Amino acid sequence: MAWFKREKKSIDSAVPPDERRVRTEGMWLKCEACAAILWKKDLESNWQVCPKCEHHFKLNAFHRLELLLDDAAWTEHDAALASNDPLGFVDTKPYKLRLKDTQKKLGMADAILTAEGRLNGRDLICCSMEFGFIGGSMGAVVGEKVTRAIELCLNKQLPLVIVSCSG
C-alpha cells in the first residue's frame, strides 16, 4: 500500500541551494557605537550617521563629493588614469592582481577622484581620496591627478579642495 506512505523529498530537490539564503542579507547593519540594528537605507539617507547615537560611519570618495558639491552634480576628470605595477611587486599576492581586484570592487581606477562642480554656487575643483582603495595607496597616479587638478585650477582660475583621508 504505497499510497499510504509519503515519500520524503530531499531539501535539494525542493529548494535549490542558491535560493536558501535569507532575502534580507546585507540590508541591515549594526552600529559600532551603540549596537543598534540599522536598516541600510536609513543609514544612507542620513549620510552614514547613526540616527540613534549620531555615530559617523566611514564615507567613501563618492559620498564625500555628494555631500560637498551642490546638487551632488559634478564632472569627473582623468577617470581613466590608473596605476600599473612597474616594479612587479609581490607580497601576499601580486600587486597587479590586488589593483585589478580593487578597481573592480570599488569601480574606481585609482585611489582619488578629481571632480569639477559647484560648492555654494561657486565653481571649483575637488579631489576626494578613497581609503578603501588599498588603504588610500598614494602612487604615481594619485600624484599625477592632484598635479593635473592644480594645473586645471590655475588655468580656469578656480579654487581647489582636496579631501584626504586615512584609516
mmCIF file of C-alpha atoms in Angstrom:
data_model
loop_
_atom_site.group_PDB
_atom_site.id
_atom_site.type_symbol
_atom_site.label_atom_id
_atom_site.label_comp_id
_atom_site.label_asym_id
_atom_site.label_seq_id
_atom_site.Cartn_x
_atom_site.Cartn_y
_atom_site.Cartn_z
ATOM 1 C CA MET A 1 0.000 0.000 0.000
ATOM 2 C CA ALA A 2 2.442 2.613 -1.229
ATOM 3 C CA TRP A 3 -0.209 5.304 -1.475
ATOM 4 C CA PHE A 4 -0.397 5.391 2.371
ATOM 5 C CA LYS A 5 3.297 6.083 2.671
ATOM 6 C CA ARG A 6 4.618 9.505 1.840
ATOM 7 C CA GLU A 7 7.989 9.611 0.160
ATOM 8 C CA LYS A 8 10.393 12.128 1.660
ATOM 9 C CA LYS A 9 11.909 14.516 -0.822
ATOM 10 C CA SER A 10 15.344 15.859 -0.094
ATOM 11 C CA ILE A 11 15.669 19.577 0.546
ATOM 12 C CA ASP A 12 17.923 19.847 -2.525
ATOM 13 C CA SER A 13 15.081 18.924 -4.846
ATOM 14 C CA ALA A 14 12.600 21.260 -3.124
ATOM 15 C CA VAL A 15 14.736 24.419 -2.849
ATOM 16 C CA PRO A 16 17.943 24.907 -4.842
ATOM 17 C CA PRO A 17 20.988 25.791 -2.656
ATOM 18 C CA ASP A 18 21.386 29.286 -4.128
ATOM 19 C CA GLU A 19 17.803 30.177 -3.141
ATOM 20 C CA ARG A 20 18.153 29.114 0.517
ATOM 21 C CA ARG A 21 19.575 32.443 1.590
ATOM 22 C CA VAL A 22 17.733 34.921 3.737
ATOM 23 C CA ARG A 23 16.446 37.671 1.458
ATOM 24 C CA THR A 24 17.291 40.429 3.951
ATOM 25 C CA GLU A 25 21.017 39.624 3.986
ATOM 26 C CA GLY A 26 23.064 42.808 3.583
ATOM 27 C CA MET A 27 20.105 45.111 4.240
ATOM 28 C CA TRP A 28 20.914 45.705 7.915
ATOM 29 C CA LEU A 29 23.980 46.999 9.774
ATOM 30 C CA LYS A 30 24.939 47.095 13.412
ATOM 31 C CA CYS A 31 26.109 50.443 14.767
ATOM 32 C CA GLU A 32 29.691 50.190 16.006
ATOM 33 C CA ALA A 33 28.992 52.636 18.841
ATOM 34 C CA CYS A 34 25.534 51.846 20.268
ATOM 35 C CA ALA A 35 24.971 48.359 18.776
ATOM 36 C CA ALA A 36 21.616 49.417 17.296
ATOM 37 C CA ILE A 37 20.443 47.432 14.293
ATOM 38 C CA LEU A 38 20.014 49.872 11.410
ATOM 39 C CA TRP A 39 18.321 49.494 8.064
ATOM 40 C CA LYS A 40 20.974 50.272 5.443
ATOM 41 C CA LYS A 41 18.662 52.614 3.508
ATOM 42 C CA ASP A 42 18.010 54.691 6.661
ATOM 43 C CA LEU A 43 21.732 54.985 7.253
ATOM 44 C CA GLU A 44 22.373 56.034 3.645
ATOM 45 C CA SER A 45 19.607 58.634 3.702
ATOM 46 C CA ASN A 46 21.148 60.040 6.906
ATOM 47 C CA TRP A 47 24.597 60.363 5.270
ATOM 48 C CA GLN A 48 26.091 57.407 7.137
ATOM 49 C CA VAL A 49 25.244 58.809 10.591
ATOM 50 C CA CYS A 50 23.503 56.538 13.104
ATOM 51 C CA PRO A 51 20.039 58.003 13.842
ATOM 52 C CA LYS A 52 20.183 56.581 17.402
ATOM 53 C CA CYS A 53 23.555 57.794 18.716
ATOM 54 C CA GLU A 54 24.890 60.013 15.873
ATOM 55 C CA HIS A 55 27.971 57.821 15.330
ATOM 56 C CA HIS A 56 29.585 58.648 11.971
ATOM 57 C CA PHE A 57 30.352 55.698 9.709
ATOM 58 C CA LYS A 58 33.087 55.920 7.073
ATOM 59 C CA LEU A 59 32.298 57.758 3.842
ATOM 60 C CA ASN A 60 33.751 56.777 0.505
ATOM 61 C CA ALA A 61 35.054 59.238 -2.102
ATOM 62 C CA PHE A 62 31.731 59.325 -3.984
ATOM 63 C CA HIS A 63 29.726 60.104 -0.822
ATOM 64 C CA ARG A 64 32.133 62.925 0.084
ATOM 65 C CA LEU A 65 31.595 64.542 -3.308
ATOM 66 C CA GLU A 66 27.828 64.123 -2.990
ATOM 67 C CA LEU A 67 27.951 65.849 0.401
ATOM 68 C CA LEU A 68 30.206 68.696 -0.645
ATOM 69 C CA LEU A 69 29.064 69.619 -4.119
ATOM 70 C CA ASP A 70 25.788 71.344 -4.954
ATOM 71 C CA ASP A 71 23.027 69.055 -6.198
ATOM 72 C CA ALA A 72 25.502 66.160 -5.961
ATOM 73 C CA ALA A 73 26.428 67.024 -9.552
ATOM 74 C CA TRP A 74 29.975 67.050 -10.859
ATOM 75 C CA THR A 75 32.118 66.201 -13.850
ATOM 76 C CA GLU A 76 34.952 63.764 -13.221
ATOM 77 C CA HIS A 77 38.373 64.484 -14.713
ATOM 78 C CA ASP A 78 41.090 61.973 -15.611
ATOM 79 C CA ALA A 79 38.869 58.995 -14.737
ATOM 80 C CA ALA A 80 40.840 56.656 -16.983
ATOM 81 C CA LEU A 81 44.214 57.254 -15.292
ATOM 82 C CA ALA A 82 45.115 54.057 -13.462
ATOM 83 C CA SER A 83 48.096 52.618 -11.645
ATOM 84 C CA ASN A 84 50.168 49.768 -13.000
ATOM 85 C CA ASP A 85 52.903 47.650 -11.478
ATOM 86 C CA PRO A 86 56.269 48.728 -12.958
ATOM 87 C CA LEU A 87 58.234 47.035 -10.133
ATOM 88 C CA GLY A 88 56.431 43.678 -10.310
ATOM 89 C CA PHE A 89 55.772 43.925 -6.550
ATOM 90 C CA VAL A 90 54.521 40.822 -4.700
ATOM 91 C CA ASP A 91 53.634 40.443 -1.018
ATOM 92 C CA THR A 92 50.835 38.020 -0.095
ATOM 93 C CA LYS A 93 49.610 38.342 -3.692
ATOM 94 C CA PRO A 94 50.875 40.223 -6.758
ATOM 95 C CA TYR A 95 50.209 43.973 -6.671
ATOM 96 C CA LYS A 96 48.874 43.831 -10.242
ATOM 97 C CA LEU A 97 46.175 41.375 -9.116
ATOM 98 C CA ARG A 98 45.453 43.444 -5.985
ATOM 99 C CA LEU A 99 44.968 46.545 -8.196
ATOM 100 C CA LYS A 100 42.654 44.708 -10.582
ATOM 101 C CA ASP A 101 40.509 43.311 -7.738
ATOM 102 C CA THR A 102 40.236 46.693 -6.004
ATOM 103 C CA GLN A 103 39.358 48.504 -9.235
ATOM 104 C CA LYS A 104 36.593 46.003 -9.915
ATOM 105 C CA LYS A 105 35.289 46.073 -6.329
ATOM 106 C CA LEU A 106 35.153 49.878 -5.988
ATOM 107 C CA GLY A 107 34.507 50.871 -9.596
ATOM 108 C CA MET A 108 37.414 53.320 -9.458
ATOM 109 C CA ALA A 109 40.632 53.339 -11.485
ATOM 110 C CA ASP A 110 42.735 54.658 -8.600
ATOM 111 C CA ALA A 111 42.646 55.993 -5.026
ATOM 112 C CA ILE A 112 41.412 59.504 -5.864
ATOM 113 C CA LEU A 113 38.505 61.137 -7.691
ATOM 114 C CA THR A 114 39.005 64.536 -9.307
ATOM 115 C CA ALA A 115 35.767 66.383 -9.959
ATOM 116 C CA GLU A 116 34.632 69.765 -11.192
ATOM 117 C CA GLY A 117 31.451 71.078 -9.640
ATOM 118 C CA ARG A 118 29.917 73.844 -7.547
ATOM 119 C CA LEU A 119 30.110 74.475 -3.816
ATOM 120 C CA ASN A 120 27.596 77.039 -2.522
ATOM 121 C CA GLY A 121 27.152 78.228 -6.094
ATOM 122 C CA ARG A 122 30.875 78.692 -6.745
ATOM 123 C CA ASP A 123 32.731 76.648 -9.362
ATOM 124 C CA LEU A 124 35.668 74.623 -8.067
ATOM 125 C CA ILE A 125 37.775 71.526 -8.497
ATOM 126 C CA CYS A 126 37.605 68.887 -5.753
ATOM 127 C CA CYS A 127 39.828 65.861 -5.214
ATOM 128 C CA SER A 128 38.469 63.137 -2.951
ATOM 129 C CA MET A 129 40.677 60.315 -1.682
ATOM 130 C CA GLU A 130 39.385 56.762 -1.235
ATOM 131 C CA PHE A 131 40.890 54.866 1.697
ATOM 132 C CA GLY A 132 39.190 51.661 0.572
ATOM 133 C CA PHE A 133 41.495 51.624 -2.456
ATOM 134 C CA ILE A 134 44.387 49.622 -0.977
ATOM 135 C CA GLY A 135 44.479 51.813 2.112
ATOM 136 C CA GLY A 136 44.443 55.050 0.120
ATOM 137 C CA SER A 137 47.629 53.884 -1.604
ATOM 138 C CA MET A 138 49.217 57.047 -2.927
ATOM 139 C CA GLY A 139 51.069 56.004 -6.027
ATOM 140 C CA ALA A 140 52.155 57.904 -9.102
ATOM 141 C CA VAL A 141 48.583 58.237 -10.400
ATOM 142 C CA VAL A 142 47.338 59.991 -7.249
ATOM 143 C CA GLY A 143 50.190 62.472 -7.535
ATOM 144 C CA GLU A 144 49.519 62.954 -11.249
ATOM 145 C CA LYS A 145 45.795 63.562 -10.696
ATOM 146 C CA VAL A 146 46.479 66.105 -7.937
ATOM 147 C CA THR A 147 49.011 67.859 -10.201
ATOM 148 C CA ARG A 148 46.525 67.938 -13.078
ATOM 149 C CA ALA A 149 43.828 69.288 -10.739
ATOM 150 C CA ILE A 150 46.169 72.093 -9.622
ATOM 151 C CA GLU A 151 47.049 72.934 -13.239
ATOM 152 C CA LEU A 152 43.351 72.941 -14.187
ATOM 153 C CA CYS A 153 42.600 75.289 -11.280
ATOM 154 C CA LEU A 154 45.360 77.650 -12.372
ATOM 155 C CA ASN A 155 44.143 77.647 -15.996
ATOM 156 C CA LYS A 156 40.477 78.182 -15.076
ATOM 157 C CA GLN A 157 41.173 80.428 -12.051
ATOM 158 C CA LEU A 158 39.190 78.103 -9.757
ATOM 159 C CA PRO A 159 39.699 77.135 -6.109
ATOM 160 C CA LEU A 160 40.860 73.617 -5.242
ATOM 161 C CA VAL A 161 39.557 71.474 -2.386
ATOM 162 C CA ILE A 162 41.361 68.233 -1.553
ATOM 163 C CA VAL A 163 39.682 65.841 0.872
ATOM 164 C CA SER A 164 42.311 63.425 2.105
ATOM 165 C CA CYS A 165 41.554 60.515 4.389
ATOM 166 C CA SER A 166 43.299 57.802 6.277
ATOM 167 C CA GLY A 167 42.286 54.762 8.271
#
